[in-house]
PDB file of C-alpha atoms in Angstrom:
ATOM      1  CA  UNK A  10      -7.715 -85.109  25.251  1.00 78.00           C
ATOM      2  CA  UNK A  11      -8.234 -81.497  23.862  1.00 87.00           C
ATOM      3  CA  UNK A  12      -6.412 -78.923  25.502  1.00 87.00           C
ATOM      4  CA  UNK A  13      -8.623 -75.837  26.959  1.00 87.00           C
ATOM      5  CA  UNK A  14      -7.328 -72.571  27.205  1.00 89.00           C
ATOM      6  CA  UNK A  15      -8.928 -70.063  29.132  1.00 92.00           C
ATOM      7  CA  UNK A  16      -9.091 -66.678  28.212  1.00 90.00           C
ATOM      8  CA  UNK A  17      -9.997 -63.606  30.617  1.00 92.00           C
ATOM      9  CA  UNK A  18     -11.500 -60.058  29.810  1.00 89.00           C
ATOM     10  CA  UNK A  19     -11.635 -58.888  33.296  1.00 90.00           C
ATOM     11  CA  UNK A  20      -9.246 -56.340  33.109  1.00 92.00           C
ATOM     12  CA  UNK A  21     -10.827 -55.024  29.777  1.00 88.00           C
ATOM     13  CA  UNK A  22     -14.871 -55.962  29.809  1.00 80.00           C
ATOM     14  CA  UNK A  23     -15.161 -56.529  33.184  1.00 74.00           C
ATOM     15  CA  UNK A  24     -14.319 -53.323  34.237  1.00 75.00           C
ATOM     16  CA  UNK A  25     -16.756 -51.835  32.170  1.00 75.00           C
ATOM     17  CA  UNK A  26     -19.435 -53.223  34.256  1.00 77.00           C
ATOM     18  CA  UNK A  27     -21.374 -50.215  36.493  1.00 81.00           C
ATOM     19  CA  UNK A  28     -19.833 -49.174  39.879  1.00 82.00           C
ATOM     20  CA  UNK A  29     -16.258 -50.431  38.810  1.00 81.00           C
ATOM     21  CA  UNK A  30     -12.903 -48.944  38.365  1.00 82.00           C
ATOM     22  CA  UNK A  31      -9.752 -50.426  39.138  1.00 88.00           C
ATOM     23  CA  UNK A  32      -6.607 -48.489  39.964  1.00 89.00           C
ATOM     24  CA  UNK A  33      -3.534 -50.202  39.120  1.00 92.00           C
ATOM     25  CA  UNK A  34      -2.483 -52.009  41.828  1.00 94.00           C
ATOM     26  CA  UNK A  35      -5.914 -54.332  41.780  1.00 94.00           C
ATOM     27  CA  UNK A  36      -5.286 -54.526  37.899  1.00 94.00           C
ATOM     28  CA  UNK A  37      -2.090 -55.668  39.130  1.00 96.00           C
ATOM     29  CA  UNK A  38      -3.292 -58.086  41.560  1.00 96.00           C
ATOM     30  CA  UNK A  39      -5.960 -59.986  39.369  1.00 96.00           C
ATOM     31  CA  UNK A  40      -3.354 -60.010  36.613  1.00 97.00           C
ATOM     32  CA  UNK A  41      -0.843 -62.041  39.010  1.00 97.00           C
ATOM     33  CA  UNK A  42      -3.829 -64.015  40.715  1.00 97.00           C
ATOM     34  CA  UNK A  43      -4.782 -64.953  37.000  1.00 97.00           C
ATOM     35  CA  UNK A  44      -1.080 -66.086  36.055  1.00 97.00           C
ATOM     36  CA  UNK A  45      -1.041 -68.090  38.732  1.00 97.00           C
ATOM     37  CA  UNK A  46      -3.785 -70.061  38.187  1.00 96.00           C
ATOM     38  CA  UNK A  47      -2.985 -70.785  34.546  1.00 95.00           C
ATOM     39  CA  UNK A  48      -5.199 -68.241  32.567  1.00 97.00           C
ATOM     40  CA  UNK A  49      -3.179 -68.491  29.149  1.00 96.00           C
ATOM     41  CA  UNK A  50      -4.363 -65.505  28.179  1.00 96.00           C
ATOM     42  CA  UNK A  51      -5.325 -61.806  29.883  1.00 97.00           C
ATOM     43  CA  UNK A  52      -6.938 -58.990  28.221  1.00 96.00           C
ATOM     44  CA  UNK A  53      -5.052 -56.221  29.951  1.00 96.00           C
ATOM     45  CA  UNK A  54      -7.035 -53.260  28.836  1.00 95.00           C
ATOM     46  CA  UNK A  55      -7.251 -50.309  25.934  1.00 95.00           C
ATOM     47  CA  UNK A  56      -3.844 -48.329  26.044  1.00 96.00           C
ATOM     48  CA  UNK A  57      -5.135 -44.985  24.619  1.00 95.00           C
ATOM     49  CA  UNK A  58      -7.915 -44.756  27.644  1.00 92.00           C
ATOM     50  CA  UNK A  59      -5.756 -42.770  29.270  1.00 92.00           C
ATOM     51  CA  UNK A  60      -1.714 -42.680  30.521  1.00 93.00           C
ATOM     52  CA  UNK A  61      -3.228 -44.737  34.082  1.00 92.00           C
ATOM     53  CA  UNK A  62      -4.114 -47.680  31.406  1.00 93.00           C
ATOM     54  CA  UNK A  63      -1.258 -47.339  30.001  1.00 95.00           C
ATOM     55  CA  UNK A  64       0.961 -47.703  32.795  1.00 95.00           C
ATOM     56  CA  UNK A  65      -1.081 -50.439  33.964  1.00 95.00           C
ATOM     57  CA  UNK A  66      -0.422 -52.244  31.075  1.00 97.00           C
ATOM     58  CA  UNK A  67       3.025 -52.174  30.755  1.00 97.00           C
ATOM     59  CA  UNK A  68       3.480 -53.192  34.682  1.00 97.00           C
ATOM     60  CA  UNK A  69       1.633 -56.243  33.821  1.00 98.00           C
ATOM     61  CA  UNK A  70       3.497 -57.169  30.884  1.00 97.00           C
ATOM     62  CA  UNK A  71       6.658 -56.882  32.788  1.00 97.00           C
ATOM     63  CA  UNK A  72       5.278 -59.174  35.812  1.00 96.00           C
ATOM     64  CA  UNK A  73       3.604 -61.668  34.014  1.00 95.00           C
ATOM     65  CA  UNK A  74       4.950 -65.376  34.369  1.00 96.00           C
ATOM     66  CA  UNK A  75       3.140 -67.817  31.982  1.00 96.00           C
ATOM     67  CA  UNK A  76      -0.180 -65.744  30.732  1.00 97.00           C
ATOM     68  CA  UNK A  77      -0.082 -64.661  27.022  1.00 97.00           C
ATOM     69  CA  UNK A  78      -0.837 -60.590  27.502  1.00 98.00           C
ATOM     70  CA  UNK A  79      -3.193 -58.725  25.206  1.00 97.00           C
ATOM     71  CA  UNK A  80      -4.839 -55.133  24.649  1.00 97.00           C
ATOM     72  CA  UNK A  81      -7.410 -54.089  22.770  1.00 96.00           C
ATOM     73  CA  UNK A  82      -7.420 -51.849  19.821  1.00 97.00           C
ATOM     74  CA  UNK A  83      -9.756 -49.308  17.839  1.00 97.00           C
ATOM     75  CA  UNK A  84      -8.887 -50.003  13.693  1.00 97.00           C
ATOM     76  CA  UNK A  85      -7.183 -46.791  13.736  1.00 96.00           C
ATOM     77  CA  UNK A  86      -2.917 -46.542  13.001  1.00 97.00           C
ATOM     78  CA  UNK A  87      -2.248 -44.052  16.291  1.00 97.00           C
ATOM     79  CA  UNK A  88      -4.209 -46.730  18.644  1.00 97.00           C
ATOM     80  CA  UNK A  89      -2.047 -49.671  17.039  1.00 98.00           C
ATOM     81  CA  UNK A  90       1.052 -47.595  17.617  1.00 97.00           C
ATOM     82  CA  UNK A  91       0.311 -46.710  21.042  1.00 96.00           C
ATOM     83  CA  UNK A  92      -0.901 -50.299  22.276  1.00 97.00           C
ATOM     84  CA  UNK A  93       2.402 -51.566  20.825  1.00 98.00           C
ATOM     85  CA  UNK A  94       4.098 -49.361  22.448  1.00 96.00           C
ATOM     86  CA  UNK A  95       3.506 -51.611  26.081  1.00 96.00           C
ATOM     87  CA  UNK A  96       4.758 -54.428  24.847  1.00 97.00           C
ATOM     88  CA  UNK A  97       1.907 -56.946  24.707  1.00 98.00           C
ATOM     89  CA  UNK A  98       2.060 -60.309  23.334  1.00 97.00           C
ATOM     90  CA  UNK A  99      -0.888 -60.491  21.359  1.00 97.00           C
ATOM     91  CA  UNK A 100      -2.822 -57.209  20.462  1.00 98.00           C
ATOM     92  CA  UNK A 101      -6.346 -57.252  19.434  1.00 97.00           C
ATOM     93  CA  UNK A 102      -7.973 -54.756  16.923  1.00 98.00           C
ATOM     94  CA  UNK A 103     -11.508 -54.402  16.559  1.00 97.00           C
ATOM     95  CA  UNK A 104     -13.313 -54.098  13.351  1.00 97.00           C
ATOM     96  CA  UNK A 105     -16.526 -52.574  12.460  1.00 97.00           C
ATOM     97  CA  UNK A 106     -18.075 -54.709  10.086  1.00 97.00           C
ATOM     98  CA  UNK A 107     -22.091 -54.407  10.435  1.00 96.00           C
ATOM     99  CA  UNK A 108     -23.302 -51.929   7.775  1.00 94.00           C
ATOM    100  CA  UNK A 109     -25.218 -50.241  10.266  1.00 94.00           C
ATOM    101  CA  UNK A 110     -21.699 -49.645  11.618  1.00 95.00           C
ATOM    102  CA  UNK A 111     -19.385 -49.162   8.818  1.00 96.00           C
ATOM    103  CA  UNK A 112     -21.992 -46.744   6.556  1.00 95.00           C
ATOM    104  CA  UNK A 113     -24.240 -44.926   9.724  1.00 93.00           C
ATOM    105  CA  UNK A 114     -21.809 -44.776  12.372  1.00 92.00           C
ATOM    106  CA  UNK A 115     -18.441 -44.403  10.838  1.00 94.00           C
ATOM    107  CA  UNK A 116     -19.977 -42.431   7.590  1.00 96.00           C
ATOM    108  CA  UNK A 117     -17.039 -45.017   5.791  1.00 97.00           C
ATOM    109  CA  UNK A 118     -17.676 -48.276   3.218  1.00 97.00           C
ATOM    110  CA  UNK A 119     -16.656 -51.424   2.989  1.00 97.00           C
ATOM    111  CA  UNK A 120     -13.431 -51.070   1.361  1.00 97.00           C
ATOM    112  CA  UNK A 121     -12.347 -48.621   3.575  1.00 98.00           C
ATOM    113  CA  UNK A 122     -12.761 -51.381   6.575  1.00 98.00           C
ATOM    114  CA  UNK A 123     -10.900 -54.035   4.368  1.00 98.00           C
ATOM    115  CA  UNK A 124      -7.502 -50.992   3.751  1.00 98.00           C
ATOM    116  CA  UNK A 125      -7.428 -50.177   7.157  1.00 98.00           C
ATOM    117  CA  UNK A 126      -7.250 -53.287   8.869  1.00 98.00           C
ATOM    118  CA  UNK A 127      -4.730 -54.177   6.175  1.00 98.00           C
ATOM    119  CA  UNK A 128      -2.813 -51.115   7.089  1.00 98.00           C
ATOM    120  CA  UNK A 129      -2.816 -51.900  11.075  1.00 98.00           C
ATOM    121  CA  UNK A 130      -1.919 -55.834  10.540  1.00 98.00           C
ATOM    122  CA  UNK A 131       1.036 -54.277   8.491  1.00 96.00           C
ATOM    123  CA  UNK A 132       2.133 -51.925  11.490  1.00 97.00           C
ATOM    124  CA  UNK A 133       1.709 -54.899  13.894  1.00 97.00           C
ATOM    125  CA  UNK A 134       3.702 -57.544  11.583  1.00 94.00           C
ATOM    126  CA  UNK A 135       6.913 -55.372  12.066  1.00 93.00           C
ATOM    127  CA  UNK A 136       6.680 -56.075  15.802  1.00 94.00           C
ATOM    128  CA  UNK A 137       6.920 -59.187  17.594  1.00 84.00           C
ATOM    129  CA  UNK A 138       3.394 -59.469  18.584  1.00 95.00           C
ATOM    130  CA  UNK A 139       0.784 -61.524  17.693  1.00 96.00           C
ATOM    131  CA  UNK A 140      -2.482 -59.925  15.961  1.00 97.00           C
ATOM    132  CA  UNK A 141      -6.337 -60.754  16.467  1.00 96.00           C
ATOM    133  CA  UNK A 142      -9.263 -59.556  14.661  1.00 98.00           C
ATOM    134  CA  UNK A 143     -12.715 -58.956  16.264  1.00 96.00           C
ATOM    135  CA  UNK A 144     -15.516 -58.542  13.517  1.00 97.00           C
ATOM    136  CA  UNK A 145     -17.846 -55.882  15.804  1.00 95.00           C
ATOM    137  CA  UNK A 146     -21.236 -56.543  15.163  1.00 96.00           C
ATOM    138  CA  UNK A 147     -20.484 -59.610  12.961  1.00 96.00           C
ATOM    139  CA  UNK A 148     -24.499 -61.047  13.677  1.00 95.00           C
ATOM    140  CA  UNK A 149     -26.060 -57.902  12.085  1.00 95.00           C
ATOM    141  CA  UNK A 150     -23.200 -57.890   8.983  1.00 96.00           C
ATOM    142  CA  UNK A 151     -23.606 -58.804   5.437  1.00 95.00           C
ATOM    143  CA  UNK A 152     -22.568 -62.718   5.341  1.00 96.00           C
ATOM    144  CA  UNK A 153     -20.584 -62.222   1.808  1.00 97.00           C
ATOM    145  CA  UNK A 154     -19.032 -59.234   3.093  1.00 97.00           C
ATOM    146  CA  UNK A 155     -17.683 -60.853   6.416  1.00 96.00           C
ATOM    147  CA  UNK A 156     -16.471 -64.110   4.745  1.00 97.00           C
ATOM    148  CA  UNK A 157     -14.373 -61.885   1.901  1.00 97.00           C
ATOM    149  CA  UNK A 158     -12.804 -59.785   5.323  1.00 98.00           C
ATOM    150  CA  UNK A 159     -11.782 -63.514   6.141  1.00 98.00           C
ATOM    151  CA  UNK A 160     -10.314 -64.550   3.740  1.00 98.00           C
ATOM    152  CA  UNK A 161      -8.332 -61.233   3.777  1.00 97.00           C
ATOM    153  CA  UNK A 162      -7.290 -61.478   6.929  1.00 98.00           C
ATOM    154  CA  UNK A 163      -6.371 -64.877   6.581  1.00 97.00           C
ATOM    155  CA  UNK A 164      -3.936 -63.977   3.569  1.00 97.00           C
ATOM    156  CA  UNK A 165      -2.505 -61.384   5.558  1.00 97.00           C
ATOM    157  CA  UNK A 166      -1.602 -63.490   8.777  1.00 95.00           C
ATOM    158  CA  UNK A 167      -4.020 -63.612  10.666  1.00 96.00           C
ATOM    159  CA  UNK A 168      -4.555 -66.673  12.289  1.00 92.00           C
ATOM    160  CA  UNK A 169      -7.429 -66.122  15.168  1.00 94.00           C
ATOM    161  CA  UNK A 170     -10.491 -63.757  14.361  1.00 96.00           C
ATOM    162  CA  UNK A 171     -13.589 -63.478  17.213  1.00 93.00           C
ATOM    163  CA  UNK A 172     -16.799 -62.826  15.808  1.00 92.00           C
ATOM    164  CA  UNK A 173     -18.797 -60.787  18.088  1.00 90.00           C
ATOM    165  CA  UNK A 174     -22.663 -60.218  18.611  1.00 90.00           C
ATOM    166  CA  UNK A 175     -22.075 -56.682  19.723  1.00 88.00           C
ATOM    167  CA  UNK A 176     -25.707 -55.583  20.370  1.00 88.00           C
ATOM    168  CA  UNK A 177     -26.557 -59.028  21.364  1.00 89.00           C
ATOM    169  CA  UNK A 178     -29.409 -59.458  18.506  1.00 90.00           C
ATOM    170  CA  UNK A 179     -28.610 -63.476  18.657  1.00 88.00           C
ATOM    171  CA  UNK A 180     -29.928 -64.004  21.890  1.00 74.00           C
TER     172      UNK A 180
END
């Protein structure tokens, strides 16, 4: 028998859907609701939306029972440092890697992406938290490119990456 896990976004995603904002205290309450019920892991939010999030975020680490905590993070040093900051178990940093991304968006290249995560899983390492990677936009994103990121991700640690469909061209 396999073992599922079940992991939950609400608090993150969810609350990006139109017409909703949580305040703390429901943050606070689906967080507990979701502990209960043996969610292993809860996506508490972004920590440098705003000092609210923030806040948020640290009241649910400090409540939780069971549920593995994580936040999400921009590839960017300050965001690491600030996400770390409120004490989650796992964060989660998000990397462009779609060249329509990396070159158009971000005006950067390739190896730019590869130092920075670097950089961040270095920051990370010297906490006690565990690291993700999400490859943004992995569908539309050069296949050679994203397995070499892999591989470097893999050498430094990294032991889950999520490979997203960001714009949703696989459907």
């Amino acid at each position: 028998i396999k073992k599922i896990y079940i992991f939950d976004t609400t608090l993150r995603d969810g609350e990006q859907s139109p017409g909703i904002a949580l305040g703390i205290e429901d943050k606070l309450m689906i967080a507990r609701l979701l502990d209960q019920i043996g969610v292993y892991e809860i996506e508490a939010g972004v920590p440098v939306i705003s000092s609210s999030e923030e806040e948020g975020i640290r009241r649910i680490v400090e409540m939780k029972r069971n549920a593995k905590i994580s936040v999400w993070s921009r590839m960017n040093v300050q965001d690491v440092k600030r996400s770390l900051v409120c004490g989650p178990d796992i964060l989660h940093i998000g990397v462009p890697v779609s060249y329509v991304q990396i070159y158009s968006k971000l005006k950067k290249n390739k190896g730019w992406v590869v130092r920075s995560i670097l950089e961040c899983i270095d920051i990370v390492k010297s906490h006690d938290t565990d690291i993700t990677v999400g490859l943004e936009d992995a569908s539309r994103s050069d296949i050679g490119f994203l397995l070499s990121l892999v591989r470097e991700l893999q050498q430094a640690g990294v032991t889950m990456v999520r490979i997203a469909d960001t714009v949703g061209v696989l459907t």
